[in-house]
Short mmCIF file of C-alpha atoms in Angstrom, two decimals:
data_model
loop_
_atom_site.label_atom_id
_atom_site.label_comp_id
_atom_site.label_asym_id
_atom_site.label_seq_id
_atom_site.Cartn_x
_atom_site.Cartn_y
_atom_site.Cartn_z
CA MET A 1170 -0.01 0.22 0.13
CA THR A 1171 1.34 3.39 -1.21
CA ILE A 1172 1.97 6.42 1.46
CA ALA A 1173 -0.82 8.19 -0.37
CA ASN A 1174 -3.43 5.43 0.13
CA GLN A 1175 -2.50 4.89 3.74
CA LYS A 1176 -3.43 8.81 4.01
CA VAL A 1177 -6.42 8.28 2.36
CA LEU A 1178 -7.50 5.12 4.48
CA ALA A 1179 -6.69 7.05 7.66
CA ALA A 1180 -8.40 9.93 6.70
CA ILE A 1181 -11.68 8.04 6.03
CA LYS A 1182 -11.20 6.13 9.35
CA GLN A 1183 -10.75 9.31 11.21
CA THR A 1184 -13.82 11.01 9.78
CA THR A 1185 -16.20 8.11 9.76
CA ASP A 1186 -15.31 7.45 13.42
CA LEU A 1187 -16.81 10.94 14.13
CA TRP A 1188 -19.97 10.10 12.34
CA ARG A 1189 -20.42 6.80 13.69
CA ALA A 1190 -20.15 8.66 17.22
CA SER A 1191 -22.62 11.33 16.37
CA ASP A 1192 -25.11 8.78 14.91
CA GLU A 1193 -24.75 6.77 17.85
CA LYS A 1194 -25.37 9.37 20.18
CA ARG A 1195 -28.43 10.75 18.03
CA ASP A 1196 -30.25 7.28 18.24
CA ALA A 1197 -29.04 5.99 21.79
CA GLY A 1198 -31.89 4.19 23.23
CA LEU A 1199 -34.46 4.11 20.71
CA PRO A 1200 -36.21 0.69 19.88
CA THR A 1201 -35.49 -1.73 17.44
CA THR A 1202 -38.54 -3.46 17.52
CA PHE A 1203 -42.09 -2.36 17.36
CA SER A 1204 -45.51 -4.33 18.04
CA ASP A 1205 -46.95 -3.21 14.72
CA VAL A 1206 -43.89 -3.98 12.81
CA THR A 1207 -42.45 -7.36 11.36
CA ARG A 1208 -38.75 -7.47 11.01
CA PHE A 1209 -36.82 -9.90 8.63
CA ASP A 1210 -33.07 -9.58 9.21
CA ASN A 1211 -29.98 -10.31 7.43
CA LEU A 1212 -31.51 -11.79 3.99
CA SER A 1213 -28.82 -12.27 1.57
CA TYR A 1214 -29.22 -10.64 -1.76
CA GLY A 1215 -25.67 -10.90 -3.65
CA PRO A 1216 -22.44 -12.29 -3.46
CA ALA A 1217 -20.74 -9.79 -1.36
CA GLU A 1218 -21.50 -11.56 2.07
CA SER A 1219 -22.23 -8.92 4.98
CA GLU A 1220 -22.00 -6.07 2.22
CA ASN A 1221 -24.93 -7.67 0.43
CA LEU A 1222 -27.03 -7.94 2.95
CA LEU A 1223 -30.69 -6.71 3.27
CA ASP A 1224 -33.45 -6.15 6.00
CA ILE A 1225 -37.35 -5.99 5.25
CA TYR A 1226 -39.59 -4.18 7.53
CA THR A 1227 -43.38 -4.41 7.26
CA PRO A 1228 -46.69 -3.49 8.82
CA LYS A 1229 -47.75 -6.12 10.99
CA ASP A 1230 -50.57 -8.35 10.32
CA THR A 1231 -51.39 -6.78 6.80
CA ALA A 1232 -53.46 -9.23 4.59
CA LYS A 1233 -52.37 -7.45 1.53
CA ALA A 1234 -49.36 -6.35 -0.32
CA VAL A 1235 -47.91 -2.77 0.79
CA PRO A 1236 -46.28 -0.39 -1.27
CA THR A 1237 -42.38 -0.64 -0.96
CA ILE A 1238 -39.56 1.93 -0.21
CA ILE A 1239 -36.18 0.95 -1.28
CA ASN A 1240 -34.00 2.97 1.30
CA ILE A 1241 -30.07 3.62 0.05
CA HIS A 1242 -28.29 4.89 3.10
CA GLY A 1243 -25.83 7.64 2.90
CA GLY A 1244 -22.37 8.19 4.13
CA GLY A 1245 -20.34 9.51 1.59
CA ASN A 1246 -20.01 6.09 -0.20
CA VAL A 1247 -17.21 5.11 2.24
CA TYR A 1248 -19.59 4.68 5.57
CA GLY A 1249 -23.22 3.74 6.69
CA SER A 1250 -25.06 0.49 7.06
CA LYS A 1251 -28.54 -0.94 7.70
CA GLU A 1252 -27.97 -1.32 11.17
CA LEU A 1253 -27.44 2.70 11.39
CA TYR A 1254 -30.62 3.17 9.41
CA GLN A 1255 -32.71 1.03 11.14
CA HIS A 1256 -34.51 3.59 13.26
CA TYR A 1257 -35.15 5.70 10.40
CA CYS A 1258 -36.39 2.87 8.27
CA LEU A 1259 -38.66 1.52 11.02
CA GLY A 1260 -40.98 4.67 10.61
CA TRP A 1261 -41.87 3.72 7.11
CA PRO A 1262 -44.21 0.44 8.00
CA GLN A 1263 -45.73 2.63 10.58
CA ALA A 1264 -46.75 4.97 7.73
CA GLY A 1265 -48.02 1.72 5.78
CA PHE A 1266 -45.32 1.09 3.49
CA GLY A 1267 -42.93 -1.97 3.52
CA VAL A 1268 -39.04 -1.30 3.46
CA VAL A 1269 -36.04 -2.42 2.19
CA ASN A 1270 -32.90 -1.42 4.30
CA PHE A 1271 -29.76 -2.75 2.69
CA ASN A 1272 -26.08 -2.79 2.96
CA TYR A 1273 -23.97 -2.03 -0.09
CA ARG A 1274 -20.42 -2.32 -0.94
CA LEU A 1275 -18.54 0.83 -0.01
CA ALA A 1276 -15.51 2.64 -1.41
CA PRO A 1277 -12.54 2.74 -1.24
CA LYS A 1278 -12.48 -0.93 -1.87
CA THR A 1279 -15.58 -0.80 -4.50
CA PRO A 1280 -15.81 2.39 -6.41
CA PHE A 1281 -18.38 3.89 -8.72
CA PRO A 1282 -20.56 2.48 -10.15
CA GLY A 1283 -20.51 -0.74 -7.41
CA ALA A 1284 -23.15 0.99 -5.08
CA LEU A 1285 -25.42 0.97 -8.11
CA GLN A 1286 -24.79 -2.44 -9.13
CA ASP A 1287 -25.64 -3.59 -5.61
CA THR A 1288 -28.88 -1.70 -5.61
CA ASP A 1289 -29.78 -3.33 -9.01
CA LEU A 1290 -28.99 -6.45 -7.48
CA VAL A 1291 -31.49 -5.63 -4.42
CA LEU A 1292 -34.36 -4.78 -6.88
CA LYS A 1293 -33.61 -8.15 -8.81
CA TRP A 1294 -33.96 -9.89 -5.48
CA LEU A 1295 -37.14 -8.34 -4.78
CA VAL A 1296 -38.60 -9.47 -8.18
CA GLU A 1297 -38.03 -13.17 -6.87
CA HIS A 1298 -38.87 -12.74 -3.42
CA GLY A 1299 -40.66 -10.01 -2.89
CA LYS A 1300 -44.25 -11.26 -2.88
CA LYS A 1301 -43.43 -13.54 0.08
CA TYR A 1302 -43.04 -10.39 2.03
CA ARG A 1303 -46.27 -8.96 0.94
CA LEU A 1304 -44.02 -6.48 -0.98
CA ASP A 1305 -46.18 -4.62 -4.07
CA LEU A 1306 -43.68 -4.48 -6.71
CA ASN A 1307 -46.18 -2.33 -8.71
CA ASN A 1308 -45.69 0.56 -6.58
CA VAL A 1309 -41.87 0.81 -5.35
CA PHE A 1310 -40.20 4.28 -4.35
CA ILE A 1311 -36.36 4.75 -4.36
CA VAL A 1312 -35.23 6.87 -1.14
CA GLY A 1313 -31.91 7.85 -0.22
CA ASP A 1314 -30.21 10.79 1.67
CA SER A 1315 -26.73 12.33 1.12
CA ALA A 1316 -24.67 9.97 -1.06
CA GLY A 1317 -27.78 7.86 -0.97
CA GLY A 1318 -29.63 10.70 -2.43
CA THR A 1319 -26.92 10.67 -5.10
CA LEU A 1320 -27.44 6.96 -5.67
CA ALA A 1321 -31.00 7.61 -5.67
CA GLU A 1322 -31.17 10.00 -8.47
CA GLN A 1323 -28.56 7.77 -10.37
CA TYR A 1324 -30.70 4.83 -10.32
CA LEU A 1325 -33.99 6.14 -11.25
CA THR A 1326 -31.90 7.81 -14.32
CA ALA A 1327 -30.80 4.33 -15.11
CA TYR A 1328 -34.19 2.60 -14.51
CA THR A 1329 -35.91 5.12 -16.92
CA ASN A 1330 -33.02 5.60 -19.43
CA PRO A 1331 -31.88 2.17 -21.33
CA ASP A 1332 -28.57 4.17 -22.34
CA TYR A 1333 -27.54 5.31 -19.20
CA ARG A 1334 -28.18 1.65 -17.66
CA GLN A 1335 -26.32 0.01 -20.46
CA ALA A 1336 -23.41 2.68 -19.94
CA LEU A 1337 -23.15 1.50 -16.00
CA LYS A 1338 -23.43 -2.19 -17.04
CA LEU A 1339 -26.63 -2.77 -14.87
CA GLY A 1340 -28.14 -5.55 -17.21
CA GLU A 1341 -31.91 -6.27 -17.73
CA ARG A 1342 -34.13 -3.77 -15.90
CA PRO A 1343 -35.86 -5.63 -13.16
CA LYS A 1344 -39.38 -6.40 -13.78
CA LEU A 1345 -41.17 -3.98 -11.35
CA THR A 1346 -42.65 -0.43 -11.27
CA ILE A 1347 -40.91 2.54 -9.78
CA ARG A 1348 -43.68 5.00 -9.20
CA GLY A 1349 -41.41 7.71 -7.77
CA GLY A 1350 -38.45 8.67 -5.42
CA GLY A 1351 -37.43 10.92 -2.13
CA LEU A 1352 -34.06 12.64 -3.06
CA ASN A 1353 -32.88 13.66 0.32
CA SER A 1354 -30.22 16.12 1.17
CA GLY A 1355 -28.22 14.62 -2.01
CA PHE A 1356 -25.21 15.48 -4.19
CA TYR A 1357 -26.76 15.82 -7.74
CA PHE A 1358 -24.12 17.68 -9.97
CA ILE A 1359 -20.89 15.67 -9.59
CA LYS A 1360 -19.35 16.87 -12.69
CA ARG A 1361 -19.80 20.47 -11.71
CA SER A 1362 -16.37 22.48 -11.49
CA GLU A 1363 -14.55 21.60 -8.22
CA ALA A 1364 -17.61 19.29 -6.97
CA VAL A 1365 -15.23 16.37 -6.42
CA THR A 1366 -11.72 17.39 -5.10
CA ALA A 1367 -8.61 15.15 -4.88
CA ASP A 1368 -8.53 15.33 -0.86
CA SER A 1369 -12.24 14.74 -0.37
CA LEU A 1370 -13.88 11.31 0.65
CA MET A 1371 -15.98 11.01 -2.21
CA ALA A 1372 -12.73 10.83 -4.50
CA ALA A 1373 -12.45 7.40 -3.01
CA TYR A 1374 -15.65 6.29 -4.73
CA TYR A 1375 -15.39 8.55 -7.81
CA THR A 1376 -11.72 8.09 -8.23
CA PRO A 1377 -9.58 9.97 -10.88
CA GLY A 1378 -9.74 6.67 -13.03
CA VAL A 1379 -13.79 6.77 -12.68
CA MET A 1380 -13.95 10.36 -13.35
CA LYS A 1381 -12.29 9.83 -16.62
CA HIS A 1382 -13.86 6.80 -17.69
CA TYR A 1383 -17.46 7.77 -16.75
CA ASP A 1384 -16.89 11.42 -17.61
CA ARG A 1385 -20.42 11.84 -19.45
CA GLU A 1386 -22.17 9.46 -17.23
CA LEU A 1387 -21.39 11.06 -14.06
CA ASN A 1388 -23.24 14.20 -15.60
CA THR A 1389 -26.33 12.38 -14.49
CA ALA A 1390 -28.88 15.23 -15.36
CA GLU A 1391 -27.72 14.97 -19.04
CA PHE A 1392 -29.42 11.31 -19.27
CA ILE A 1393 -32.61 12.46 -17.28
CA THR A 1394 -35.36 12.18 -19.71
CA THR A 1395 -39.10 12.81 -19.56
CA ALA A 1396 -39.71 9.44 -18.33
CA PHE A 1397 -38.00 10.15 -14.83
CA PRO A 1398 -40.72 9.60 -12.22
CA PRO A 1399 -41.89 12.18 -9.68
CA VAL A 1400 -39.36 13.07 -6.74
CA TYR A 1401 -39.58 14.50 -3.55
CA VAL A 1402 -36.81 16.78 -3.20
CA MET A 1403 -35.93 17.37 0.54
CA THR A 1404 -33.13 19.95 2.16
CA ALA A 1405 -32.74 22.18 5.01
CA THR A 1406 -31.85 25.59 6.04
CA ASN A 1407 -28.37 24.51 7.38
CA ASP A 1408 -27.83 21.72 5.12
CA PHE A 1409 -24.38 22.06 3.52
CA LEU A 1410 -25.77 20.60 0.18
CA ARG A 1411 -28.90 22.77 0.22
CA ASP A 1412 -27.59 24.41 -3.05
CA GLU A 1413 -27.61 20.88 -4.63
CA GLY A 1414 -31.44 20.69 -4.09
CA VAL A 1415 -32.05 24.14 -5.30
CA ARG A 1416 -30.02 23.40 -8.55
CA LEU A 1417 -31.85 20.00 -9.00
CA ASP A 1418 -35.47 21.82 -8.41
CA GLN A 1419 -34.50 24.43 -10.93
CA PHE A 1420 -33.47 21.55 -13.30
CA LEU A 1421 -36.88 19.73 -12.75
CA LEU A 1422 -38.73 22.98 -13.29
CA ASP A 1423 -36.88 23.78 -16.45
CA HIS A 1424 -37.73 20.44 -17.76
CA LYS A 1425 -41.20 20.08 -16.62
CA LEU A 1426 -40.56 17.06 -14.72
CA ALA A 1427 -43.28 16.21 -11.74
CA HIS A 1428 -41.59 16.95 -8.24
CA GLN A 1429 -41.95 18.70 -5.06
CA PHE A 1430 -38.91 20.83 -3.31
CA LYS A 1431 -39.02 21.82 0.26
CA THR A 1432 -36.63 23.27 2.71
CA TYR A 1433 -37.13 22.31 6.26
CA GLY A 1434 -36.30 24.43 9.52
CA THR A 1435 -36.43 28.13 9.74
CA GLU A 1436 -33.47 30.87 10.30
CA GLN A 1437 -34.66 31.05 13.98
CA ASP A 1438 -35.16 26.96 14.03
CA PRO A 1439 -32.63 25.63 11.42
CA ARG A 1440 -31.97 22.19 10.49
CA GLU A 1441 -28.78 20.27 9.48
CA HIS A 1442 -27.77 17.87 6.64
CA VAL A 1443 -29.88 14.61 6.79
CA PHE A 1444 -31.94 16.01 9.96
CA GLN A 1445 -34.60 13.67 8.94
CA LEU A 1446 -32.85 10.75 10.39
CA ASN A 1447 -33.32 12.17 13.79
CA GLN A 1448 -36.40 9.93 15.16
CA ARG A 1449 -36.67 12.43 18.06
CA ASP A 1450 -37.11 15.73 16.05
CA ALA A 1451 -40.62 16.96 15.42
CA ILE A 1452 -39.45 18.71 12.20
CA ALA A 1453 -38.11 15.40 11.00
CA ALA A 1454 -41.21 13.57 11.61
CA GLU A 1455 -43.14 16.35 9.51
CA ALA A 1456 -40.73 16.17 6.79
CA ASN A 1457 -41.04 12.31 6.56
CA HIS A 1458 -44.92 12.32 6.93
CA ASP A 1459 -44.59 15.06 4.00
CA GLU A 1460 -42.38 12.74 2.06
CA ALA A 1461 -44.73 9.61 2.63
CA ASP A 1462 -48.07 11.57 1.70
CA PHE A 1463 -46.37 12.43 -1.78
CA PHE A 1464 -45.96 8.81 -2.16
CA ARG A 1465 -49.23 7.66 -1.40
CA GLY A 1466 -50.42 10.23 -4.10
CA LEU A 1467 -48.41 8.50 -6.60
CA VAL A 1468 -49.51 4.72 -5.74
CA LYS A 1469 -51.55 3.10 -8.44
CA ARG A 1470 -54.04 0.38 -7.23
#
């Protein structure tokens, strides 16, 4: 291992240790089971062992299939897990949805488009197994925050544009129906000047080689077509990626694509990046309720 690689790994560990401590403090004491939710844990969807495991949470005692949320966790593509996201994801079945909460391969071990390929594997696994868990594959929604929001935007683009899908080597499109998406505090314009700097954590996933090889594909907006599904774009007053949400809102407006954009918090009572993960926060609950309502309006029976 080179000295440069050792420095990258050390920087990633230092940063992710801080993130983990903050996340664990936020979620300390929260329950992992509810009387009205059924859990199915550690189901294997691919060959990458613990990195290809998923959990499914559904409303308990439901006799019919429920709309399905596919949640893509954040963490700068170098951090995060389904365990860290279980508290947030457990809110979806309480809102009447089934949710798939999954691990995917992380950088620097796995650069772009590895996480997208894993997301595609999850959906293909659901085509084979989803009915067993009473998941309605005719009403699927892709949700992601931070780096997961980026992945959600990219995956929705690949789902609706076969050229983009082929360029990322995702193979045949899963035989299910994605009705919409939730893009929460994501990073949507990767090819914008100086957006990915050599010393950023993102460079572990979007490596120089990746940036060169996928030069056109990383300008995701170039591949978004009129088939792009309706999306809920969420950000916050003190979200360091708020401008990305504003840019995406304007792009969707300019191209007359169905969406809703909302910034949460006020100058007097601000909210931060991925605030919606905080299950103790009333504004987070409001935001998650709003997003769920947006999805309910898209469900087809």
